[in-house]
Short mmCIF file of C-alpha atoms in Angstrom, two decimals:
data_model
loop_
_atom_site.label_atom_id
_atom_site.label_comp_id
_atom_site.label_asym_id
_atom_site.label_seq_id
_atom_site.Cartn_x
_atom_site.Cartn_y
_atom_site.Cartn_z
CA GLN A 1174 -156.33 -124.21 -39.57
CA VAL A 1175 -152.96 -123.64 -41.17
CA GLN A 1176 -150.07 -121.83 -39.52
CA VAL A 1177 -146.94 -120.55 -41.22
CA VAL A 1178 -144.03 -119.58 -39.00
CA GLU A 1179 -140.73 -118.04 -40.03
CA SER A 1180 -137.49 -117.98 -38.06
CA GLY A 1181 -133.82 -117.17 -38.51
CA GLY A 1182 -133.79 -113.42 -39.01
CA GLY A 1183 -131.40 -111.12 -37.24
CA LEU A 1184 -128.64 -108.55 -37.52
CA VAL A 1185 -125.63 -109.30 -39.69
CA GLN A 1186 -122.78 -107.31 -41.19
CA ALA A 1187 -122.54 -106.74 -44.92
CA GLY A 1188 -120.97 -109.75 -46.59
CA GLY A 1189 -122.35 -112.12 -43.99
CA SER A 1190 -124.90 -114.91 -44.23
CA LEU A 1191 -128.21 -115.86 -42.70
CA ARG A 1192 -130.53 -118.81 -43.15
CA LEU A 1193 -134.26 -118.32 -42.85
CA SER A 1194 -136.60 -121.18 -42.09
CA CYS A 1195 -140.33 -121.52 -42.57
CA ALA A 1196 -142.61 -124.30 -41.42
CA ALA A 1197 -146.27 -124.92 -42.12
CA SER A 1198 -148.52 -126.85 -39.80
CA GLY A 1199 -152.15 -127.85 -39.69
CA SER A 1200 -154.51 -129.60 -42.04
CA ILE A 1201 -152.78 -129.65 -45.44
CA PHE A 1202 -153.61 -131.89 -48.39
CA ARG A 1203 -151.06 -130.61 -50.89
CA ILE A 1204 -148.49 -127.85 -51.16
CA ASN A 1205 -148.25 -126.29 -54.62
CA ALA A 1206 -145.52 -123.73 -54.07
CA MET A 1207 -143.48 -122.06 -51.37
CA GLY A 1208 -141.83 -118.69 -51.49
CA TRP A 1209 -140.09 -115.87 -49.72
CA TYR A 1210 -141.03 -112.21 -50.04
CA ARG A 1211 -139.62 -109.11 -48.42
CA GLN A 1212 -140.80 -105.65 -47.58
CA ALA A 1213 -138.47 -102.79 -46.81
CA PRO A 1214 -139.72 -99.59 -45.12
CA GLY A 1215 -141.67 -97.47 -47.57
CA LYS A 1216 -141.66 -100.16 -50.24
CA GLN A 1217 -144.10 -102.77 -51.45
CA ARG A 1218 -143.73 -106.42 -50.61
CA ALA A 1219 -141.81 -108.16 -53.39
CA LEU A 1220 -140.85 -111.68 -54.37
CA VAL A 1221 -137.39 -112.83 -53.32
CA ALA A 1222 -137.51 -116.49 -54.31
CA SER A 1223 -140.05 -119.20 -54.94
CA LYS A 1224 -140.11 -122.94 -55.47
CA THR A 1225 -142.88 -125.05 -56.96
CA SER A 1226 -143.74 -128.59 -55.96
CA GLY A 1227 -142.13 -129.69 -59.20
CA GLY A 1228 -138.85 -128.10 -58.18
CA THR A 1229 -138.88 -125.02 -60.40
CA THR A 1230 -137.25 -122.07 -58.71
CA ASN A 1231 -137.50 -118.36 -59.42
CA TYR A 1232 -135.39 -115.54 -58.00
CA ALA A 1233 -135.50 -111.78 -58.00
CA ASP A 1234 -132.67 -110.40 -60.12
CA SER A 1235 -131.24 -108.60 -57.11
CA VAL A 1236 -130.59 -111.85 -55.22
CA LYS A 1237 -129.56 -114.23 -58.01
CA GLY A 1238 -126.28 -115.90 -57.23
CA ARG A 1239 -126.46 -114.92 -53.55
CA PHE A 1240 -129.69 -116.48 -52.22
CA THR A 1241 -130.84 -120.09 -52.49
CA ILE A 1242 -134.32 -121.41 -51.79
CA SER A 1243 -134.78 -125.02 -50.75
CA GLY A 1244 -137.42 -127.04 -49.07
CA ASP A 1245 -139.33 -130.23 -48.67
CA ASN A 1246 -143.05 -130.31 -49.39
CA ALA A 1247 -143.45 -133.52 -47.43
CA GLU A 1248 -141.88 -131.91 -44.38
CA ARG A 1249 -143.73 -128.66 -45.05
CA THR A 1250 -140.57 -126.62 -44.70
CA VAL A 1251 -138.82 -124.04 -46.85
CA TYR A 1252 -135.50 -122.35 -46.33
CA LEU A 1253 -133.74 -119.31 -47.69
CA GLN A 1254 -129.95 -119.33 -47.55
CA MET A 1255 -128.73 -115.76 -47.90
CA ASN A 1256 -125.06 -115.15 -48.63
CA SER A 1257 -123.07 -112.01 -49.41
CA LEU A 1258 -125.73 -109.91 -47.74
CA LYS A 1259 -125.95 -106.22 -48.55
CA PRO A 1260 -127.52 -103.33 -46.62
CA GLU A 1261 -130.21 -103.15 -49.29
CA ASP A 1262 -131.32 -106.64 -48.30
CA THR A 1263 -132.61 -105.17 -45.05
CA ALA A 1264 -136.33 -105.90 -44.82
CA VAL A 1265 -138.98 -107.99 -43.15
CA TYR A 1266 -138.97 -111.36 -44.85
CA TYR A 1267 -142.24 -113.24 -45.23
CA CYS A 1268 -142.91 -116.84 -46.11
CA LYS A 1269 -145.85 -117.68 -48.37
CA ILE A 1270 -147.15 -121.18 -48.97
CA SER A 1271 -149.74 -121.96 -51.63
CA LEU A 1272 -151.66 -125.04 -50.69
CA GLN A 1273 -154.87 -127.04 -50.71
CA ARG A 1274 -156.36 -128.03 -47.40
CA GLN A 1275 -158.45 -130.79 -48.96
CA SER A 1276 -158.41 -132.49 -52.36
CA TRP A 1277 -161.54 -130.63 -53.43
CA ALA A 1278 -160.52 -127.24 -52.04
CA PRO A 1279 -159.05 -124.41 -54.13
CA LEU A 1280 -155.46 -123.28 -53.79
CA ARG A 1281 -154.99 -120.61 -51.15
CA ASP A 1282 -152.03 -118.59 -50.00
CA TYR A 1283 -150.98 -118.60 -46.38
CA TRP A 1284 -148.51 -116.07 -45.01
CA GLY A 1285 -146.29 -115.99 -41.98
CA LEU A 1286 -145.94 -112.94 -39.78
CA GLY A 1287 -142.45 -112.20 -41.01
CA THR A 1288 -138.93 -112.10 -39.64
CA GLN A 1289 -136.67 -109.03 -39.60
CA VAL A 1290 -133.35 -109.13 -41.44
CA THR A 1291 -131.03 -106.19 -40.87
CA VAL A 1292 -127.73 -105.86 -42.71
CA SER A 1293 -125.32 -103.26 -41.38
CA SER A 1294 -122.71 -101.58 -43.56
#
């Protein structure tokens, strides 16, 4: 089995910073990509930032210049540094890891349960 667990959410004032962490555990052959998504009340879950095993990163336009994704496939961890937070960043943040459990297995996505980030004005 594979488990994905996020941590680091909380309440912060506008302009503040938070760092989210995500760790994967279990039987994993190879990680292809890691990413952060968020879902605000009444809205669909959307990509915040992603990072491939080759190091390519991708960010939502709304967070470019404020958020930074980093991680280590070997350590099975991914982080999201969030600076200059705004009230509109308030959401549940989810970690997604795309991986193979064995060399012959297809890529599958594994999600964490999410961590709440609340930014007060």
